[in-house]
Structures are given as structure tokens and as C-alpha cells.
Coordinates of C-alpha atoms in Angstrom, one line a residue:
X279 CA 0.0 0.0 0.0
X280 CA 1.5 3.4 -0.9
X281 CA 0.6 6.1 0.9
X282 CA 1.3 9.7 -0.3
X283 CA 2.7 12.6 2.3
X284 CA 0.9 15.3 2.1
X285 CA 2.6 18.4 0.4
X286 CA 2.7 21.2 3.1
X287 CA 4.3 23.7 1.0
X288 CA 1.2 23.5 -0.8
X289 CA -2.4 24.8 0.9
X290 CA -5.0 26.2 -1.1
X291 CA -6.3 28.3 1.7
X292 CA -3.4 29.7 2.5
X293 CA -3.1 30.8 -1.5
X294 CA -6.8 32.2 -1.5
X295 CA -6.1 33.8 1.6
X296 CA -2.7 35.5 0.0
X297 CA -4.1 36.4 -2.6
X298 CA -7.5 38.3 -0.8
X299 CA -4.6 39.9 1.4
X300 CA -2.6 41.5 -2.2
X301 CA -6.3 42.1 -3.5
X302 CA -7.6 44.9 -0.6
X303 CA -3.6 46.0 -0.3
X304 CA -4.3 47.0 -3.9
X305 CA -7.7 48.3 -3.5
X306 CA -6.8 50.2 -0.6
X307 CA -3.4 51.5 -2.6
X308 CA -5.5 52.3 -5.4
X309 CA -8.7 54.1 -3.1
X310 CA -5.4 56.5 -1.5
X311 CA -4.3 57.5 -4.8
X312 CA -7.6 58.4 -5.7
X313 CA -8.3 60.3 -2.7
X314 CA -5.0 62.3 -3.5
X315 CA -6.4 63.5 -7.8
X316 CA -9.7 63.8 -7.2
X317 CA -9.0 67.3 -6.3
X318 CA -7.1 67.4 -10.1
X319 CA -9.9 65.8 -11.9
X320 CA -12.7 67.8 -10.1
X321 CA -10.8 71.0 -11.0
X322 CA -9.9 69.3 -14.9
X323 CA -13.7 68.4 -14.9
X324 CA -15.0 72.1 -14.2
X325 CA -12.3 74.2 -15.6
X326 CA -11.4 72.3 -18.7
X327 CA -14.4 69.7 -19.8
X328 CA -17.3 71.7 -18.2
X329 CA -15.8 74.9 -19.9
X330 CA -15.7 73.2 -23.2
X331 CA -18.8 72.4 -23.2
X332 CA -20.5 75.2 -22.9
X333 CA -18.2 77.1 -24.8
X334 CA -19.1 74.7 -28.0
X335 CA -22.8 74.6 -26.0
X336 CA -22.8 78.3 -26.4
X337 CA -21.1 78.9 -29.7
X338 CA -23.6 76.7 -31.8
X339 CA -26.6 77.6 -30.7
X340 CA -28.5 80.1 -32.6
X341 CA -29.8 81.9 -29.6
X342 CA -29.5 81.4 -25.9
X343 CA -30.9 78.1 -23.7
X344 CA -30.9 76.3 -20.8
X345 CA -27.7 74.3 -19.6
X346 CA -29.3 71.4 -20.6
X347 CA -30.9 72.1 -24.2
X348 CA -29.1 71.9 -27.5
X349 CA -29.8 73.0 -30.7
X350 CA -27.2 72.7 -33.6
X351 CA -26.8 76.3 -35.3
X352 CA -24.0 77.9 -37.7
X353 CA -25.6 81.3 -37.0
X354 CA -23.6 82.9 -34.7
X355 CA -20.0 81.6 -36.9
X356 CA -22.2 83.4 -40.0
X357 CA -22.7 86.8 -37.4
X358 CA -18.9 86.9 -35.9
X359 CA -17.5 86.6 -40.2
X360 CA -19.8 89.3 -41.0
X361 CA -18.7 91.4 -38.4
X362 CA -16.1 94.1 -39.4
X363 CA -14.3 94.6 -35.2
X364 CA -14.1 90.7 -35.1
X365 CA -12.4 90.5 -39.2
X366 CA -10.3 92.9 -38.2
X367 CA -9.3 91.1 -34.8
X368 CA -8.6 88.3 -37.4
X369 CA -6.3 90.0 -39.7
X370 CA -4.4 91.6 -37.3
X371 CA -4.1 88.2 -34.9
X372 CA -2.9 86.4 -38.2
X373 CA -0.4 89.5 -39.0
X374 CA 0.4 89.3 -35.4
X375 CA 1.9 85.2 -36.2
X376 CA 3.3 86.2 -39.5
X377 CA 5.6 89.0 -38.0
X378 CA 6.4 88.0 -34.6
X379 CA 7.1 84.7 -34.7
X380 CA 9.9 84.3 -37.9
X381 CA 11.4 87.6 -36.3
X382 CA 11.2 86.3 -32.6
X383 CA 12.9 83.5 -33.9
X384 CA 15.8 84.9 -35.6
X385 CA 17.1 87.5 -32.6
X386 CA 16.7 84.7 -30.3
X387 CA 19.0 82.3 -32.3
X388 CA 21.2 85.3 -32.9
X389 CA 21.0 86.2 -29.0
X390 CA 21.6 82.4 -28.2
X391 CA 24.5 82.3 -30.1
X392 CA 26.2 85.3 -28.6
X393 CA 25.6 84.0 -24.9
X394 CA 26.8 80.6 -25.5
X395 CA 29.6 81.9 -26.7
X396 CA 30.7 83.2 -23.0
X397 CA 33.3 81.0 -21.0
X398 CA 33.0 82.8 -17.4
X399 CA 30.5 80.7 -16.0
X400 CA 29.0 83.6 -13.6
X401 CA 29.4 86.0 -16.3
X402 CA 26.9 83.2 -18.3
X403 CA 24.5 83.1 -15.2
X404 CA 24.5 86.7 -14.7
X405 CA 23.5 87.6 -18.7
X406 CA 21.1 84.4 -18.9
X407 CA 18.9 85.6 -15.4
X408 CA 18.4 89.3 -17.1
X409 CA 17.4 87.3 -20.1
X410 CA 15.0 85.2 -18.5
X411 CA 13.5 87.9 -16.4
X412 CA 10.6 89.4 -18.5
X413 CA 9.7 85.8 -18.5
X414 CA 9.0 85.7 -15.5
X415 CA 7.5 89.0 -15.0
X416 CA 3.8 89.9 -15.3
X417 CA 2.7 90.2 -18.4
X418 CA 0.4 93.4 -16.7
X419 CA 3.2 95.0 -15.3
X420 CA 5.4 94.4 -18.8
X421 CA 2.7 95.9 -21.0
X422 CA 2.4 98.7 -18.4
X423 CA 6.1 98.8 -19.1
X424 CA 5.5 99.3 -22.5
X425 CA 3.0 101.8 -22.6
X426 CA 5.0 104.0 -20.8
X427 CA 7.7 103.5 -23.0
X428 CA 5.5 104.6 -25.9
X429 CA 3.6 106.8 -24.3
X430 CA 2.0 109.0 -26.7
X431 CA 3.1 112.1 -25.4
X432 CA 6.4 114.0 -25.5
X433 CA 7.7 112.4 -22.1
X434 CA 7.3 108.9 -23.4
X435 CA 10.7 107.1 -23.4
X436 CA 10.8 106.1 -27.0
X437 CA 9.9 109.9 -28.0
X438 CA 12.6 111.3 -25.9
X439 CA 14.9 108.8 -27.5
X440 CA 13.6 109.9 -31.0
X441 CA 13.8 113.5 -29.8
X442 CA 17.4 113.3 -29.8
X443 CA 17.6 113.0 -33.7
X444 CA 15.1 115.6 -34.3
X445 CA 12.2 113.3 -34.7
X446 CA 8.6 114.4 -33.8
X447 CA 6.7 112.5 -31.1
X448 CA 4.5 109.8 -32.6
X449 CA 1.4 108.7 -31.4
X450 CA 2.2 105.2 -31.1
X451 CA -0.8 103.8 -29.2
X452 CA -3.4 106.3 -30.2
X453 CA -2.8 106.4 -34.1
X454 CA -4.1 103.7 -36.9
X455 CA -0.6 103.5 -38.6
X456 CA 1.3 102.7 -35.5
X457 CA -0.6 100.8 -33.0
X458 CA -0.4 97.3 -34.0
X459 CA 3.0 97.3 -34.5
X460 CA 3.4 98.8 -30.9
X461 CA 1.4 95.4 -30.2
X462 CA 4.1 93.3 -32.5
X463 CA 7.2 94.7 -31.1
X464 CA 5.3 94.2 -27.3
X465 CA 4.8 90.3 -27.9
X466 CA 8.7 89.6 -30.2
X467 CA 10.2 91.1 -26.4
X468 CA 7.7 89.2 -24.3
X469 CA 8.7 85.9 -26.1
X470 CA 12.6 86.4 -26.7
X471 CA 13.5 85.2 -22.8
X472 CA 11.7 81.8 -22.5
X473 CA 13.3 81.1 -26.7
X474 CA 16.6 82.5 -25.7
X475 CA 17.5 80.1 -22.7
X476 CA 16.0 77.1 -24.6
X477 CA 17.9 77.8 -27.6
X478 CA 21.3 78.4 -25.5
X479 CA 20.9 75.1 -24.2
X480 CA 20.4 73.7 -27.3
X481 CA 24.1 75.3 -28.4
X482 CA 25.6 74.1 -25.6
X483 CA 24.6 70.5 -26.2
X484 CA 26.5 70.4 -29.8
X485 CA 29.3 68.3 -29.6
X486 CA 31.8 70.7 -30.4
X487 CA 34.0 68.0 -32.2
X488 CA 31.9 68.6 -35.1
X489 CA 33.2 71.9 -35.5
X490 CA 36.8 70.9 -34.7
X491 CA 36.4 68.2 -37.5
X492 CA 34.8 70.9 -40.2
X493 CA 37.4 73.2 -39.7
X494 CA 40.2 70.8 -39.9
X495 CA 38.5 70.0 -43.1
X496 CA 38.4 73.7 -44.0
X497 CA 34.8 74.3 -43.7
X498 CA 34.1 78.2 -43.2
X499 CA 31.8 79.5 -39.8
X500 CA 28.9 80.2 -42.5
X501 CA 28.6 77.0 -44.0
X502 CA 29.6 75.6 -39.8
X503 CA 26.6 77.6 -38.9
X504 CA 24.2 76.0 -41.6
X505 CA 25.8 72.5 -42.0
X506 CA 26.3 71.6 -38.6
X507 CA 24.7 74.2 -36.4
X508 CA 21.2 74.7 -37.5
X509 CA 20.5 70.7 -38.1
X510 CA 21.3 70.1 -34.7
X511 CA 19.0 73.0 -33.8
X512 CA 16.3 71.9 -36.0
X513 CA 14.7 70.2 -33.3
X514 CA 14.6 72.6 -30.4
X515 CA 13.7 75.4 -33.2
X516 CA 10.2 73.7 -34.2
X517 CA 9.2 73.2 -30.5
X518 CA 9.5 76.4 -30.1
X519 CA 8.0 77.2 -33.3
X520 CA 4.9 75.0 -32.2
X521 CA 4.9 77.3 -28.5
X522 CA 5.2 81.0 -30.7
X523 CA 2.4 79.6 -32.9
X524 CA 0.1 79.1 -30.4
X525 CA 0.9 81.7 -28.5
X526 CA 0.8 84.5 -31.2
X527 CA -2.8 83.5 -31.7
X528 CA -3.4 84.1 -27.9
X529 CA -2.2 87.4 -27.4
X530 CA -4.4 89.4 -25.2
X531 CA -2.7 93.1 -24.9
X532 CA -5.0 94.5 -22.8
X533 CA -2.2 96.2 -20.3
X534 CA -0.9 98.3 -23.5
X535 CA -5.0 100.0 -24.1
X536 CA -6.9 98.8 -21.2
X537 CA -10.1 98.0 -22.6
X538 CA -10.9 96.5 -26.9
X539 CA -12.8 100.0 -27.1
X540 CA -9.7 101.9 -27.2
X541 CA -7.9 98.8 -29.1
X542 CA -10.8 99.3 -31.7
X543 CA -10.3 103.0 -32.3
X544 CA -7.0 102.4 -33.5
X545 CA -7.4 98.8 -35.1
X546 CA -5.4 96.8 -33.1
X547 CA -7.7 94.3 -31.4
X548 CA -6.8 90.9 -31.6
X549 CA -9.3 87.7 -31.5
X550 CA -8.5 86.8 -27.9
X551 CA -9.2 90.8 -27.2
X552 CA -12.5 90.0 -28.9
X553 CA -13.3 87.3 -27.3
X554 CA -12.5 89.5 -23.9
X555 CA -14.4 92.2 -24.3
X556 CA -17.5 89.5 -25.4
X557 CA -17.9 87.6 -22.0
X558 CA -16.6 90.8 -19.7
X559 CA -18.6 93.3 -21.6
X560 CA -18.0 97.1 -22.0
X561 CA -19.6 100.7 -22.7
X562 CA -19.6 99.9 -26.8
X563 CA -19.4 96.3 -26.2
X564 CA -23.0 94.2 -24.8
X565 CA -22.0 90.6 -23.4
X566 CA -22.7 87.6 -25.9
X567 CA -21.5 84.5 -24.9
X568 CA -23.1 82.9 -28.3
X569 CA -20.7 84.9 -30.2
X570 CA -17.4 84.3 -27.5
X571 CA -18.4 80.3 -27.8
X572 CA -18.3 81.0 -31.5
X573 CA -15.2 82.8 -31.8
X574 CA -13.4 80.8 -29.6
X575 CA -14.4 77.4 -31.2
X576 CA -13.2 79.0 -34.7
X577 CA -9.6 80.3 -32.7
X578 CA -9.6 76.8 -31.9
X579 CA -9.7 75.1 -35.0
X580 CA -7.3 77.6 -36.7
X581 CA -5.0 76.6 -34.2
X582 CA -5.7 73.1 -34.7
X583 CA -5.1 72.8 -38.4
X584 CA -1.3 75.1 -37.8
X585 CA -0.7 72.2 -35.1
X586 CA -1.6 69.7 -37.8
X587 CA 1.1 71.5 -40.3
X588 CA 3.7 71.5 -37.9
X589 CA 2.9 68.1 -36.8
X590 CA 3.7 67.2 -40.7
X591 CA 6.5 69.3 -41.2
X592 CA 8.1 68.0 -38.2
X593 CA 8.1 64.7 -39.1
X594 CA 9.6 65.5 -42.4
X595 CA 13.0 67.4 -40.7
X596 CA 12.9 64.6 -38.7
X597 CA 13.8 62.3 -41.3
X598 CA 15.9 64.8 -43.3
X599 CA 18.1 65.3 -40.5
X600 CA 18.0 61.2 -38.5

């Protein structure tokens, strides 16, 4: 007769009872980390979903309902492109990305360059915190800044400078012809800081045998700069290009004219300035949250379809450069 031992490494209750022991560590793991984002997705749920809604709630339907009703309408897209203030806020945000962000870019790379180029390591610090510091600066206090600086009377800062050459004191916030590119040459400095540092870092990175080789090999600093430089800059250049896109189609200066009223006297309003004066309200401006939705969904898929582009283009550097 055999007769088998019995295994006592082996108990299924002890398993089952293991395993119900990892089950409520996880549950209870998993129930503390929820505790701990709920705050997150409450505030992601209101603020960003919520929002949405009613912004695409509000933005196509063709006159004002309850929170709950819905009814599909293109009428208030067909009232904001008939409307001269918000065409105009169009033109000039779309200027706005044409000028800024190719300029932006090319003082930044230039500026880059030039701090990159310094050895002293505190002297680097030193010149890359004042570069960084209208980043972090309020953008309110810097477009204070700047409409003190071109204040339109004699005392303003840029009119004293012009002064000196015998030029006349020009309007620049209060005339047609000079206004918007008070508003261009406001968000070129605002973005230079946070494209500066990013693009220093990026120079610092390249391995600077590459340039030991080319110049062994007689390769001039132009085609350096072009052949070696701006591939390996490629990169960091359309990330930021992506950021200044975006941006530029944000642009709010309300700090430089204080309400769109005075923005619209002079042409210079921009979409998100619009958009602004549309929920807030004004003296020339009544609140219309069916035309903000509308505006706001159209900003939206403008800036949707440039993401798309770059999202193509990138891909295409990408392999020119692997």
C-alpha cells in the first residue's frame, strides 16, 4: 500500500487567503491614490471639460438656452465673419503670427549664439537671469512697461529717444498706422526670454568636435553655422515654433490699451481681445456668450489645423536630419 505525504508547501487556503490579502492592499493602494487626484480631476472636470462644453454649447446655438438644451446652429459663426471689429481682430491676430514669430525667432537664435559663446561661467548666469527675467514678470506689469515706454506724449521714453535725432513725437498707441506694431514689437520682447535660454541650451549640447572636425576640413563658420549648427538645432527650433504659434494666436494686450474700445479705435484688437471684451462686456461692447463660444471654437480650430502642419513638417525634418 502506498501512501502519499501530504505536500505542506502547498495549501489552497493559504493561496486564496494571500491572494485576498494583495487584492484589498491594492484596492486600498489604489482608493489612496484616488483620494489624493480627485481634487485634479474635479478642477480638470469644471475648468477644462465643463468649460468646453459650454463654450461649444454656447457657440452653436443660434440663440441662448438652458444648460441642458441643445440646438445645432451655424448662425452665430455666420454673425462673428460678418462682423467688421471681429475681421479685423482676425487679420491683425494672423499678422500678429506672420511678423512676430519668424522675427522672434531669428534675434533669439542670434542672441543664443552670442551667450553661448561666454566662457566665465558667472558671467553666463549673470546675462542668462536678465534674459530670463521678463519671462517671468507679469505680463500686466510688462505691457504697463510698454505703454510708458511709448507713451504717446512728449515724455514717453521712446519719443525722448527719437527726440534726440530731431524726430517728432508719434502717437504710437493712439494712431491707426502705429498701433499694431506697438502690439508686434510688445509680444517679439515678451517671447525672446523663454526662446533665448531654450535655444542656449540647445548650443551648448552640440558636440563641439563637429566643429573641430569641419574646420580641420576647411569648412568656413557660415557653412559651420548651416551644416552643422542649424541641423542640430532643428529640433529645439520647431518646438518652439509650435509654443510661438500658439501663443501669437493668444495674445491678449489689454495692459498696453486697457479696454478692446480703445484697441478698436486704433485697429489693433486681436481675436483673444474680442473674445475678452464679449464675456466681460464694455460701454460699446454688450455681453454675448453665443458669439465668445463661436469665436473661440473658430480660434480653436485655426489653431488646430497650424498644429496639424507642424505636426507634418516635423516629421519630415525629422527624417531629413535622423
Amino acid at each position: 500500500m502506498v501512501v502519499f505525504k501530504k505536500n505542506k508547501g502547498f495549501n489552497i487556503t493559504h493561496v486564496n487567503a494571500r491572494k485576498r490579502k494583495q487584492n484589498k492592499k491594492n484596492f486600498d493602494s489604489f482608493f489612496l491614490q484616488l483620494i489624493w487626484i480627485i481634487p485634479g480631476l474635479f478642477f480638470i472636470g469644471v475648468f477644462v471639460f465643463f468649460s468646453l462644453y459650454m463654450v461649444i454649447k454656447n457657440g452653436t446655438n443660434g440663440s441662448p438656452r438652458p444648460i441642458y438644451e441643445w440646438y445645432l446652429s451655424a448662425w452665430n459663426f455666420k454673425a462673428i465673419l460678418t462682423d467688421q471689429t471681429f475681421l479685423i481682430a482676425l487679420k491683425n491676430s494672423l499678422l500678429y503670427v506672420v511678423v512676430t514669430v519668424p522675427i522672434g525667432l531669428v534675434i533669439s537664435i542670434l542672441c543664443a549664439k552670442a551667450l553661448s559663446s561666454i566662457l566665465n561661467k558667472r558671467i553666463f548666469s549673470f546675462v542668462q537671469g536678465v534674459f530670463f527675467l521678463p519671462y517671468v514678470t507679469s505680463a500686466m506689469a510688462v505691457a504697463m512697461a510698454f505703454s510708458f515706454i511709448f507713451s504717446s506724449s512728449s515724455g514717453g521714453v521712446f519719443n525722448q529717444f527719437m527726440g534726440l535725432f530731431g524726430i517728432d513725437s508719434v502717437a504710437w498707441l493712439k494712431d491707426s498706422r502705429y498701433a499694431i506694431f506697438t502690439v508686434f514689437i510688445f509680444g517679439i520682447w515678451k517671447t525672446l526670454p523663454f526662446q533665448i535660454v531654450m535655444l542656449t541650451s540647445a548650443f551648448i549640447r552640440i558636440n563641439k568636435q563637429y566643429y573641430a572636425a569641419a574646420s580641420i576640413d576647411g569648412m568656413s563658420k557660415w557653412k559651420q553655422f548651416w551644416r552643422i549648427t542649424m541641423p542640430q538645432l532643428t529640433p529645439m527650433i520647431v518646438y518652439l515654433t509650435t509654443l510661438a504659434l500658439i501663443a501669437s494666436f493668444k495674445v491678449l494686450p489689454l495692459g498696453l490699451f486697457g479696454n478692446e474700445a480703445e484697441a478698436e479705435k486704433v485697429n489693433a484688437q486681436t481675436i483673444i481681445f474680442w473674445i475678452y471684451e464679449r464675456t466681460t462686456g464694455s460701454s460699446t461692447n454688450a455681453i454675448s456668450y453665443p458669439k465668445a463660444g463661436a469665436a473661440s471654437l473658430f480660434l480653436m480650430f485655426i489653431i488646430l489645423a497650424v498644429t496639424v502642419v507642424n505636426r507634418f513638417i516635423t516629421k519630415k525634418l525629422a527624417v531629413r536630419y535622423k
